[in-house]
CSV table of C-alpha atoms and ligand atoms in Angstrom, one decimal:
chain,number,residue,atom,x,y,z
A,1,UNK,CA,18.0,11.1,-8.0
A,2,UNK,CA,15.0,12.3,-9.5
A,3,UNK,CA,11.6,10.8,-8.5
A,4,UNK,CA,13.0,9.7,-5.1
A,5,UNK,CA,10.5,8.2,-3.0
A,6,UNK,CA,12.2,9.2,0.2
A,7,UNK,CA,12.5,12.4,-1.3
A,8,UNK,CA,9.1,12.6,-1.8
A,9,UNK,CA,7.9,11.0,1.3
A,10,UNK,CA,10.2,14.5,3.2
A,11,UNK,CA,8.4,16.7,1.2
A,12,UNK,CA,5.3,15.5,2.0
A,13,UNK,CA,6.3,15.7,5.6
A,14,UNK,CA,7.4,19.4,4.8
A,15,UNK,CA,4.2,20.2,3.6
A,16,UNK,CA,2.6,19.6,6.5
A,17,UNK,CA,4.6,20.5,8.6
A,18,UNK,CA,4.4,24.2,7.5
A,19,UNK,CA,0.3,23.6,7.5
A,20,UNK,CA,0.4,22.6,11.1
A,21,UNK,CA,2.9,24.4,12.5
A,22,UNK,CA,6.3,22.1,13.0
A,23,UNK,CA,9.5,23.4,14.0
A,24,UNK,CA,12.5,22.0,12.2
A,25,UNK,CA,13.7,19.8,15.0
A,26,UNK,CA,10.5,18.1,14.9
A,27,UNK,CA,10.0,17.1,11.0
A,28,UNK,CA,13.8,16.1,11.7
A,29,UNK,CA,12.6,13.5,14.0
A,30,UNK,CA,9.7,12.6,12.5
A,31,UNK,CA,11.8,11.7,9.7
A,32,UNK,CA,14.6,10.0,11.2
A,33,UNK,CA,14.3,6.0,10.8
A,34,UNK,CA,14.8,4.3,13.9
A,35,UNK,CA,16.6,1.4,12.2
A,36,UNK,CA,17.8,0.0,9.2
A,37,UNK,CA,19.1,-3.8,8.9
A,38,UNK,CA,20.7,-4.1,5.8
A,39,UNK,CA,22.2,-7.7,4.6
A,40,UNK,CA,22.7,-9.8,1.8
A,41,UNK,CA,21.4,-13.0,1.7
A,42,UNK,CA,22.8,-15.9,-0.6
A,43,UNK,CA,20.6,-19.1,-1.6
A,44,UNK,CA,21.7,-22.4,-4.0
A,45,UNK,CA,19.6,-22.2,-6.9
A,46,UNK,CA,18.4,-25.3,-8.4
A,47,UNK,CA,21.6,-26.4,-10.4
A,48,UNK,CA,23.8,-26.0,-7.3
A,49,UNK,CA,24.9,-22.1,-7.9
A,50,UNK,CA,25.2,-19.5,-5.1
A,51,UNK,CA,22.9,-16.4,-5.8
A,52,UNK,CA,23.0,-13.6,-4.1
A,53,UNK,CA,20.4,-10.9,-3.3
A,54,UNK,CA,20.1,-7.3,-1.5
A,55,UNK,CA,17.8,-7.1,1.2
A,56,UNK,CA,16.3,-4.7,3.4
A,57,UNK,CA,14.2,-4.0,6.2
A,58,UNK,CA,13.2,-0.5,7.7
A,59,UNK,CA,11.7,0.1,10.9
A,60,UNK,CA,10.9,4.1,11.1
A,61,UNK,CA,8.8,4.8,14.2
A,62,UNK,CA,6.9,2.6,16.9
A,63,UNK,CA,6.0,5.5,19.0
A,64,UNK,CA,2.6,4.3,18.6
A,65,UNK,CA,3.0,0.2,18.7
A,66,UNK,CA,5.5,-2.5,17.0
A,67,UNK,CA,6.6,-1.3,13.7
A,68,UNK,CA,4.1,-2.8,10.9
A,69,UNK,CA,4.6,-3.2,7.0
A,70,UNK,CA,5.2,-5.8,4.2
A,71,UNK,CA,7.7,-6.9,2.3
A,72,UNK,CA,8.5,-6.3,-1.4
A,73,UNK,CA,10.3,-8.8,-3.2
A,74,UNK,CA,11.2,-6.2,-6.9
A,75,UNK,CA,14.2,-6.4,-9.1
A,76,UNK,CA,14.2,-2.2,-9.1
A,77,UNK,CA,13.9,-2.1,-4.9
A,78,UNK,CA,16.1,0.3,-3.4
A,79,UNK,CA,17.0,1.4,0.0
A,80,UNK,CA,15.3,4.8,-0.4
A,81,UNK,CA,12.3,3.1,-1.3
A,82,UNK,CA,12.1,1.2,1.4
A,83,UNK,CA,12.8,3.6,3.9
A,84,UNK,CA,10.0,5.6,2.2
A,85,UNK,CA,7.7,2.9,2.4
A,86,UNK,CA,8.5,2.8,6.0
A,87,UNK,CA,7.6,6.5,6.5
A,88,UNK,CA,4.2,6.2,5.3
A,89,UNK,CA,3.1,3.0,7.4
A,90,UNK,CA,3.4,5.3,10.2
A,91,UNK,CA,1.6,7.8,8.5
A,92,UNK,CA,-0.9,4.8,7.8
A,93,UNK,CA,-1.3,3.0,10.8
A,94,UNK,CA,-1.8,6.4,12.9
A,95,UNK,CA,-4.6,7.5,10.2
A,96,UNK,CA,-6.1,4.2,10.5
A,97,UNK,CA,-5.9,4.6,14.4
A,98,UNK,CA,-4.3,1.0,15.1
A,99,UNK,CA,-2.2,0.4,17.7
A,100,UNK,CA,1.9,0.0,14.9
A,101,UNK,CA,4.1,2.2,13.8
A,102,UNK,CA,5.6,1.8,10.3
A,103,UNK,CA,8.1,-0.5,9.2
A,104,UNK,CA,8.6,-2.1,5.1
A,105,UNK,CA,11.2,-4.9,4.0
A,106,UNK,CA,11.9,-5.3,0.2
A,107,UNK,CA,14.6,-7.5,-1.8
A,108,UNK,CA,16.4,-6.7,-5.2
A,109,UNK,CA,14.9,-10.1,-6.9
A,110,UNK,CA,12.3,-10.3,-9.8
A,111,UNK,CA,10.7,-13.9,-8.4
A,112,UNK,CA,9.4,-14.8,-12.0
A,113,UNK,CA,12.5,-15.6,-13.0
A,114,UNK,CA,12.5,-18.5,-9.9
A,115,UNK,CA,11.2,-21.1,-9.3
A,116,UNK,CA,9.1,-22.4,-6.7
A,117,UNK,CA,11.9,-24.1,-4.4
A,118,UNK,CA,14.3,-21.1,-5.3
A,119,UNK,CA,11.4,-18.6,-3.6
A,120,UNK,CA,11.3,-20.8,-1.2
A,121,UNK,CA,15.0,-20.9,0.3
A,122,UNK,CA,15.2,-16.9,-0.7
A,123,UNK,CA,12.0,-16.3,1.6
A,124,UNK,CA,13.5,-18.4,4.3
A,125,UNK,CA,16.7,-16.7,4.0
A,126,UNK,CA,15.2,-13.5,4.2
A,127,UNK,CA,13.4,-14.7,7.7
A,128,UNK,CA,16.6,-15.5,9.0
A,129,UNK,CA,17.9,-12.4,8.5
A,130,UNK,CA,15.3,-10.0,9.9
A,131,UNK,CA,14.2,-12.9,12.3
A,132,UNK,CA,16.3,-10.8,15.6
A,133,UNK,CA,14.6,-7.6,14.6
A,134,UNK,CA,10.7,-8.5,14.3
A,135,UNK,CA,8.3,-10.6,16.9
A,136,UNK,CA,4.3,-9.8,17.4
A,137,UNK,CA,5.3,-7.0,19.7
A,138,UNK,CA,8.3,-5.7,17.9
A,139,UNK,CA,7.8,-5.7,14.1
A,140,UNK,CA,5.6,-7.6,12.7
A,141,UNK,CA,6.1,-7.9,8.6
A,142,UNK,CA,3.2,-8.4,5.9
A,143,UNK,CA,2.9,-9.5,2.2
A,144,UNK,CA,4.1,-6.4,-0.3
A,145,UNK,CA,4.6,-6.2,-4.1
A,146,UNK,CA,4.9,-9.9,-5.5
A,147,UNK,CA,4.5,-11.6,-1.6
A,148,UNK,CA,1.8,-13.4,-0.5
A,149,UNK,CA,0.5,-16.2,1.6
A,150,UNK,CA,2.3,-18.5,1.0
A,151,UNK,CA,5.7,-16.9,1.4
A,152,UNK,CA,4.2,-15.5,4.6
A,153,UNK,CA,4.3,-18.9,5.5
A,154,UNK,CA,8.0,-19.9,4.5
A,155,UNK,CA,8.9,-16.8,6.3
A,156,UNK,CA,6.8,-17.5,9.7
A,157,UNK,CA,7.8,-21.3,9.8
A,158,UNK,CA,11.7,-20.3,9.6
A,159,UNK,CA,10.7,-17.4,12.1
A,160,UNK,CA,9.0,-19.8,14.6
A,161,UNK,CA,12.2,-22.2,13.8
A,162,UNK,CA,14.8,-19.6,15.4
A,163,UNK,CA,12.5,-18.4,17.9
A,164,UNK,CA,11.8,-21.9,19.3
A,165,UNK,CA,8.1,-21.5,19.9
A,166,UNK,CA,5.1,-20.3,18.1
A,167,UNK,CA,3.9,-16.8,17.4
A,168,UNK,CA,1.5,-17.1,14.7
A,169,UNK,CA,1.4,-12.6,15.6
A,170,UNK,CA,4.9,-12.1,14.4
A,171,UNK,CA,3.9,-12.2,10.5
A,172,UNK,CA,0.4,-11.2,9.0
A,173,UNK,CA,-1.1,-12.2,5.8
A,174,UNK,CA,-0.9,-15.9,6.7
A,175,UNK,CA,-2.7,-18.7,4.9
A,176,UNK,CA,-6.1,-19.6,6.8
A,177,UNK,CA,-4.6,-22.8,8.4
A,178,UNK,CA,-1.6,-21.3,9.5
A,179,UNK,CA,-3.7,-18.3,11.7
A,180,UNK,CA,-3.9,-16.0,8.9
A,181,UNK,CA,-7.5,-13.9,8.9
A,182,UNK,CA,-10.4,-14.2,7.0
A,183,UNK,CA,-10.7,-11.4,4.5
A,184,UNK,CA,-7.0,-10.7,4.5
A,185,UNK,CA,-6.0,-11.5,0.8
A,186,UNK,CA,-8.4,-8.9,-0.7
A,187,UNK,CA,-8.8,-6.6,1.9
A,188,UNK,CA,-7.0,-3.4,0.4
A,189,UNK,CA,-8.9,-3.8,-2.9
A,190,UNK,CA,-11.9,-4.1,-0.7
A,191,UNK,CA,-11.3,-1.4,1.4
A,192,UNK,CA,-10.5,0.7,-1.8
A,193,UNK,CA,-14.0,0.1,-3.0
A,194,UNK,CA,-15.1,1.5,0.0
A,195,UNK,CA,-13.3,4.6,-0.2
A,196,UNK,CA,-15.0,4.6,-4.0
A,197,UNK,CA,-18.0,4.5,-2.3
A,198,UNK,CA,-17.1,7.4,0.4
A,199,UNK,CA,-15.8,9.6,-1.9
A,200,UNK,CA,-18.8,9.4,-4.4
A,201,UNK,CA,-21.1,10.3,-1.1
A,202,UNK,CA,-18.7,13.1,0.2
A,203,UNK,CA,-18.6,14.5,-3.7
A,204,UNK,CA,-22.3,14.2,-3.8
A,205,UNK,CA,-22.5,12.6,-7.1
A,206,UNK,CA,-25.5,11.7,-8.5
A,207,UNK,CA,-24.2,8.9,-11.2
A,208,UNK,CA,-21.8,6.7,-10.6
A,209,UNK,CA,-18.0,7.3,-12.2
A,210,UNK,CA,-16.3,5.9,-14.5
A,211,UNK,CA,-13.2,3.9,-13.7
A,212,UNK,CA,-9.8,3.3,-15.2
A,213,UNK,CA,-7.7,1.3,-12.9
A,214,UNK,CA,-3.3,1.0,-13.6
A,215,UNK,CA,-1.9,-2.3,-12.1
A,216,UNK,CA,-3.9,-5.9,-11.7
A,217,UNK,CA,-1.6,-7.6,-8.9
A,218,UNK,CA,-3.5,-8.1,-5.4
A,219,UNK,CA,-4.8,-4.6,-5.2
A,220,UNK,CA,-6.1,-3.6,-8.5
A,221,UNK,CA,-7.7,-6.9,-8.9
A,222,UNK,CA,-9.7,-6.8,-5.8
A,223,UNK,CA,-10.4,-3.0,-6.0
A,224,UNK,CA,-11.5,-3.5,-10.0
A,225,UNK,CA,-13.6,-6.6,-8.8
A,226,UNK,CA,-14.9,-4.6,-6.2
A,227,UNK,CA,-16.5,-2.1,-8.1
A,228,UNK,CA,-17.6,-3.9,-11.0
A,229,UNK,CA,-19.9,-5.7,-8.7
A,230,UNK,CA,-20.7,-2.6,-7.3
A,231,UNK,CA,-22.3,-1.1,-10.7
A,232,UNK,CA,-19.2,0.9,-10.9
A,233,UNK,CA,-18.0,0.6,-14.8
A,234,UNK,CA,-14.5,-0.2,-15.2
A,235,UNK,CA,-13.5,1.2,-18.7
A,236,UNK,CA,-9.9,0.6,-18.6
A,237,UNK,CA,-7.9,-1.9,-17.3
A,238,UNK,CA,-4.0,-2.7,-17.6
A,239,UNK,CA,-1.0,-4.8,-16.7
A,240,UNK,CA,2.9,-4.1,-17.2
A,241,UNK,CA,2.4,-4.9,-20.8
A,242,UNK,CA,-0.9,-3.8,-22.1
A,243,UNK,CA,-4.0,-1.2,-21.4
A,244,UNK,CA,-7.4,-3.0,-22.2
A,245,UNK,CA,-9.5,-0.5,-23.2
A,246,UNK,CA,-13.8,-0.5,-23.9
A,247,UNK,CA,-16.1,2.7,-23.0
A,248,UNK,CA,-19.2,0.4,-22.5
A,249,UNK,CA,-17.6,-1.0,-19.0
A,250,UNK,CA,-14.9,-4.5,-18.8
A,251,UNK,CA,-16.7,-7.3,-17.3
A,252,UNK,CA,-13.7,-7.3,-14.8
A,253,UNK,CA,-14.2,-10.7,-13.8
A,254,UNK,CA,-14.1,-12.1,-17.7
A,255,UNK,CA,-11.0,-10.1,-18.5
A,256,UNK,CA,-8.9,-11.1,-15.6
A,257,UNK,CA,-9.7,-14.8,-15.7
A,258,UNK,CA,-8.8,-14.8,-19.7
A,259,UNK,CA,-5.7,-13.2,-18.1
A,260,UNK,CA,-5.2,-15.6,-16.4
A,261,UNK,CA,-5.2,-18.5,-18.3
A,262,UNK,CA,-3.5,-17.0,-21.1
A,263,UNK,CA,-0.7,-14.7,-19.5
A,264,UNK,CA,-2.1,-11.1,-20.8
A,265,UNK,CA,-5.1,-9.2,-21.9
A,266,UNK,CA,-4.1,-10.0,-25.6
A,267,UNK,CA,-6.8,-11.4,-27.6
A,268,UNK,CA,-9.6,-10.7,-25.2
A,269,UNK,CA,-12.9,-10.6,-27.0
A,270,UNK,CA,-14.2,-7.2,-26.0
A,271,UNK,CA,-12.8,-3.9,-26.1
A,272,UNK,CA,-9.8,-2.3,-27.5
A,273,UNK,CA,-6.1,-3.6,-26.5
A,274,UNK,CA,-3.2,-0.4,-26.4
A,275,UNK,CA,-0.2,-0.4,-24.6
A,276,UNK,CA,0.3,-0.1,-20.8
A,277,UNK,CA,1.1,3.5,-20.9
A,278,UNK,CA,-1.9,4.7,-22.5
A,279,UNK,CA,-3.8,3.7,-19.2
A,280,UNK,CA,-2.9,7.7,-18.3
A,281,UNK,CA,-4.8,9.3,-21.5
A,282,UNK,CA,-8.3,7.5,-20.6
A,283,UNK,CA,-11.1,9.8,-20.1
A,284,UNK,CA,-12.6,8.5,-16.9
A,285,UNK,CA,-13.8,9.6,-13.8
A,286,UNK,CA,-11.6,8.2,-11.6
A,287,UNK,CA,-8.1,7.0,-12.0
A,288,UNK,CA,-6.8,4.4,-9.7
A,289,UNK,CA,-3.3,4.0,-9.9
A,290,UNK,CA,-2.9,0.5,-8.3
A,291,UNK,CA,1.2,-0.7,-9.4
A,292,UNK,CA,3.8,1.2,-8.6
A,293,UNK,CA,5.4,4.2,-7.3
A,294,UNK,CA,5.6,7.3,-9.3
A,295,UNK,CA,3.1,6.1,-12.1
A,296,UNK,CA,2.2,9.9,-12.1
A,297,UNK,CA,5.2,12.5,-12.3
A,298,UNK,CA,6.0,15.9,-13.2
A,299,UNK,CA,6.8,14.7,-17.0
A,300,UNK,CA,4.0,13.3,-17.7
A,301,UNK,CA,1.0,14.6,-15.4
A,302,UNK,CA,-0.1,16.6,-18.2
A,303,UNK,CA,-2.1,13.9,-19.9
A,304,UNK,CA,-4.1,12.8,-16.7
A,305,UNK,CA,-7.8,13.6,-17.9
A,306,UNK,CA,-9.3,12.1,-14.7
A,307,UNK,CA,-11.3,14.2,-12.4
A,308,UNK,CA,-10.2,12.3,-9.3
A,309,UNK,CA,-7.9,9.5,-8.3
A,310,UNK,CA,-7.6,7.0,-5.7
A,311,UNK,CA,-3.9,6.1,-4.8
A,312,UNK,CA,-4.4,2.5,-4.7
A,313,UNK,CA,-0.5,2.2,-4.9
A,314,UNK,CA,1.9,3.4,-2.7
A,315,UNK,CA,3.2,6.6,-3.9
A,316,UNK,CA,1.9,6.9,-7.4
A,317,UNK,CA,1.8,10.6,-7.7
A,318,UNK,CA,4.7,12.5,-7.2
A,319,UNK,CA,4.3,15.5,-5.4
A,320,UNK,CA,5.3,17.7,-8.5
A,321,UNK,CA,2.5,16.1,-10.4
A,322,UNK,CA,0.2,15.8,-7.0
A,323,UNK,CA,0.6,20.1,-6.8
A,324,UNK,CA,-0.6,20.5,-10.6
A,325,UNK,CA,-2.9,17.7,-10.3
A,326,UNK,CA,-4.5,20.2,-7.2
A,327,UNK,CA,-4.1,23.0,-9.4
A,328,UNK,CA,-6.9,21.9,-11.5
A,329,UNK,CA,-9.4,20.8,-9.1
A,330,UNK,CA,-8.4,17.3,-9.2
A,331,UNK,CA,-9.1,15.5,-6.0
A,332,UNK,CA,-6.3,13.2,-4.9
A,333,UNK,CA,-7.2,10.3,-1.8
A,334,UNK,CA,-3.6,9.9,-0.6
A,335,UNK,CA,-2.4,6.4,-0.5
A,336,UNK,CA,-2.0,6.2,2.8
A,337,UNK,CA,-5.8,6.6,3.5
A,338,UNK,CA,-7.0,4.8,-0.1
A,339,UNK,CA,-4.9,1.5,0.4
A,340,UNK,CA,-5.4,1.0,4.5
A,341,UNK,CA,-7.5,-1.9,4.1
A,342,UNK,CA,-4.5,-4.4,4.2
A,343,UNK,CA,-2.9,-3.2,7.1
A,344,UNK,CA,-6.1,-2.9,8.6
A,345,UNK,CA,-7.1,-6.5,8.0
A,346,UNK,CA,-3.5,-7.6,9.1
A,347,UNK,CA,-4.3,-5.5,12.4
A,348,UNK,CA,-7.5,-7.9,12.6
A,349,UNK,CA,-5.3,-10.9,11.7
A,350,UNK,CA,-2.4,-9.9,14.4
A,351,UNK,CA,-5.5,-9.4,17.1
A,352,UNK,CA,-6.9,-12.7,16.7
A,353,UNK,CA,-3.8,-14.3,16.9
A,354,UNK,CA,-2.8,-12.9,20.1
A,355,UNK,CA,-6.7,-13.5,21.6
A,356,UNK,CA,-6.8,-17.2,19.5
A,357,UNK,CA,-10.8,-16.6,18.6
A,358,UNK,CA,-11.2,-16.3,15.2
A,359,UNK,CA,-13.5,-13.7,13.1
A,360,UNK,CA,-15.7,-14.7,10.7
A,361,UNK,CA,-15.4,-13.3,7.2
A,362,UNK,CA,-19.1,-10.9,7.6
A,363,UNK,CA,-17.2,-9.7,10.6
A,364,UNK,CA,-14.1,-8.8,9.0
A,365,UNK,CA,-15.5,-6.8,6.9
A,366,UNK,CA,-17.9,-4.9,8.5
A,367,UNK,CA,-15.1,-4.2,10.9
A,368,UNK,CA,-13.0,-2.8,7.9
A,369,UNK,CA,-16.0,-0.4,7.0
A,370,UNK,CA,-16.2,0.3,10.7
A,371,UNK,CA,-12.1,1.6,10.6
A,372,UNK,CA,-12.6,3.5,7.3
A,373,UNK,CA,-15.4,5.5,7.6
A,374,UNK,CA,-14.3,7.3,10.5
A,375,UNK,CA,-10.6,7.6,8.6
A,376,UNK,CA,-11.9,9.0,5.9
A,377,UNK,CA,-14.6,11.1,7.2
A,378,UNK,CA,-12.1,12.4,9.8
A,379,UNK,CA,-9.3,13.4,6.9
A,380,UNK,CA,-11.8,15.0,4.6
A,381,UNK,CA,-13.3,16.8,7.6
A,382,UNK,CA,-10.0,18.3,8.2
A,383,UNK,CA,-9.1,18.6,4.6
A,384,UNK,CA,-12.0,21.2,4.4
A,385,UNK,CA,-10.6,23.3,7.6
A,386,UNK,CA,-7.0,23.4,6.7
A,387,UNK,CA,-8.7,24.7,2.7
A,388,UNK,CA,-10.4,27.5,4.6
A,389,UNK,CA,-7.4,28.3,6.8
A,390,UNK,CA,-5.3,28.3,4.2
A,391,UNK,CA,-6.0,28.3,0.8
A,392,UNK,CA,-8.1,26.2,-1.4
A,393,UNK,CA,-4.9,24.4,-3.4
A,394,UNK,CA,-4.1,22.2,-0.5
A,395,UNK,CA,-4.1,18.5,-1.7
A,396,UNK,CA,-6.5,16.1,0.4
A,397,UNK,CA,-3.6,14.3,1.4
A,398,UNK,CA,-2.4,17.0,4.3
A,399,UNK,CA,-6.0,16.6,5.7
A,400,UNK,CA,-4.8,13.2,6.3
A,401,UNK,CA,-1.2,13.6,6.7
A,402,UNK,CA,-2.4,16.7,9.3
A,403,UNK,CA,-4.6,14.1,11.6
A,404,UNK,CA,-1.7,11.2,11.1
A,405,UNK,CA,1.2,13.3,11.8
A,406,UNK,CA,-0.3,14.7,15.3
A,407,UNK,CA,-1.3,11.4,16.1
A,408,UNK,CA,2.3,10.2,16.3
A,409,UNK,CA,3.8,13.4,17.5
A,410,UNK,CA,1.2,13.0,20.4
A,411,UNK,CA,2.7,9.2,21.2
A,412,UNK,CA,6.0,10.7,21.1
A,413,UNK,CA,5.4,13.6,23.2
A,414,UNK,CA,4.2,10.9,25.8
A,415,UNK,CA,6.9,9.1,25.5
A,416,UNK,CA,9.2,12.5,25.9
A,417,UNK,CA,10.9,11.8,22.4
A,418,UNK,CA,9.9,15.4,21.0
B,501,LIG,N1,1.8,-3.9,2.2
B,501,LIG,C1,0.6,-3.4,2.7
B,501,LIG,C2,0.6,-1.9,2.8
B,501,LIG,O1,1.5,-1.3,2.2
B,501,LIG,C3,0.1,-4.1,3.9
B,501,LIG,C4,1.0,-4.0,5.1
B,501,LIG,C5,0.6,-4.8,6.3
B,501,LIG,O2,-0.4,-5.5,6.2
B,501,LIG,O3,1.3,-4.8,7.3
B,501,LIG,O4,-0.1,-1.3,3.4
């Protein structure tokens, strides 16, 4: 299958593996997903038929704490995906340096096409099943691609219905009144902006980039918000269906809330409206691919005119497209450094659960700058020494995947699995 993600996640691990010196037995285990529950779960739809959906969740490696990671709900979902998904919460978490491993759930459904009570009973369902597997110190899942709150809350209430007692820790992403955190709902947009900001300093830049940003669920939302408000000028903007387009800078806030209440960027007042695709021709500074995976592949990396990108989406660039990206010059902040603000704010959610004090939001957030800086700083820092070492057409993301990678094999090697 082309474009793989699991394929790609392997090579990624290969990669780095050669940089740092792995023997084959290792990236073996490294790879190897400690386990996969796979099930079909059937709900009544609201004129009394059975439907039935493929669901998943992966649990790769919790060398370093309970497996960690959300769930997708995607009519294009596969196992591989998820699997992948799984992979690079591990690479995530140990990056991050919080206490999970990597886990990711996901479910063949497109939940536009149900309705409220239908997401309902399929989110429930989907707790049922997984609900043996996770638990705040075993697995704890997290909203995804189309989750949010309130299914976190469906899925918690059915959890806490089979587990007979309450563990607000055993899902993150919660609504407020059900324990979820402060901060949590934009906090990978958020953190995003703070790589932005990170990478302008570490690039030395004098004027601020220009910004074309692919995707406006959760993340690109919050990340294109983000920087907007930060003087940053957002001059391209797009959804599934169409690319919004105006050199002077989108006022971010306008488009997506005529979005909003019409359904798409069509008939928006300024700017120029193309279709989706053409989001990848945009002369910008900075691309942000923020929707799905392989946005960015070997077919059509070509007409990427960015100087940089920030992987606000998991696995947007393909590794093909990430090594001719390189080539060039471009600079690439891997996903699983870019997009860590969620799982870091569900880590803040998970340890206020378990200590029952609550953050406020100031506190949040400075604690999310407090757990980036370092990440970054400490990926780039080791970007710049493997370059040296070894050649200057080594993508940023083995700087990252170098420091991530150790980090687990070190928990493992304590544990006396490698
Ligand atoms: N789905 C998000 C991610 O890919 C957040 C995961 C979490 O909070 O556990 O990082």
């Amino acid at each position: 299958m082309v474009n793989d993600p699991l394929k790609n996640a392997e090579a990624q691990l290969r990669s780095v593996a050669e940089l740092i010196g792995l023997s084959d037995k290792e990236i073996k285990i490294l790879l190897k997903i400690d386990n996969l529950l796979k099930g079909e779960i059937s709900i009544k739809d609201d004129k009394g038929k059975i439907k039935k959906f493929k669901a998943w969740r992966s649990q790769h490696n919790n060398a370093r704490g309970p497996y960690k990671g959300g769930i997708r709900f995607h009519e294009r979902v596969t196992e591989n995906e998820v699997k992948a998904l799984s992979i690079w919460m591990t690479w995530k978490c140990a990056l991050a340096g919080i206490p999970f491993g990597g886990g990711k759930g996901g479910v063949i459904v497109d939940p536009k096409k149900l309705s409220v009570s239908e997401l309902e009973k399929l989110s429930r369902a989907y707790a049922r099943l997984i609900s043996p597997v996770i638990g705040d110190k075993k697995d704890v899942p997290a909203p995804d691609v189309n989750t949010d709150g309130s299914i976190m809350a469906w899925m918690l209430d059915e959890y806490e219905k089979k587990v007979k007692h309450g563990e607000p820790g055993a899902i993150t992403g919660k609504p407020l009144a059900l324990g979820g955190s402060k901060g949590r709902p934009e906090a990978t947009g958020l953190g995003g902006y703070y790589i932005l900001k990170f990478l302008v300093d570490a690039l030395g830049l004098e004027k601020k980039p220009t910004i074309a940003v692919q995707g406006v669920g959760n993340v690109g939302s919050y990340f294109s918000k983000f920087a907007h408000d930060g003087g940053y000028k957002v001059i391209a903007l797009s959804d599934s269906r169409n690319c919004i387009f105006d050199d002077k800078g989108i006022d971010v806030h306008k488009a997506l809330a005529w979005k909003a209440d019409s359904g798409s960027f069509v008939g928006y007042s300024a700017g120029r409206i193309v279709s989706a695709d053409e989001i990848l021709d945009v002369k910008c500074d900075i691309f942000v691919p923020a929707a799905l995976e392989n946005a960015v592949r070997g077919d059509n990396v070509e007409r990427i005119k960015a100087k940089n990108i920030i992987e606000m989406a998991n696995g947007p660039i393909s590794p093909e497209a990430e090594a001719r990206l390189t080539e060039k010059g471009v600079i690439i902040v891997p996903d699983v450094l870019a997009n860590m603000g969620g799982v870091i704010v569900s880590y803040f959610e998970w340890c206020q659960n378990l200590s029952g004090y609550y953050w406020e939001v100031e506190e949040v957030r400075k604690r999310l700058e407090d757990v980036m800086k370092p990440a970054f700083g400490n990926a780039w820092g080791e970007w710049i020494s493997l370059k040296k070492e070894k050649g200057s057409k080594i993508p940023f993301r083995m700087g990252a995947y170098s420091i991530a990678v150790r980090r687990v094999i070190e928990a493992m090697r304590l544990r006396g699995k490698i």
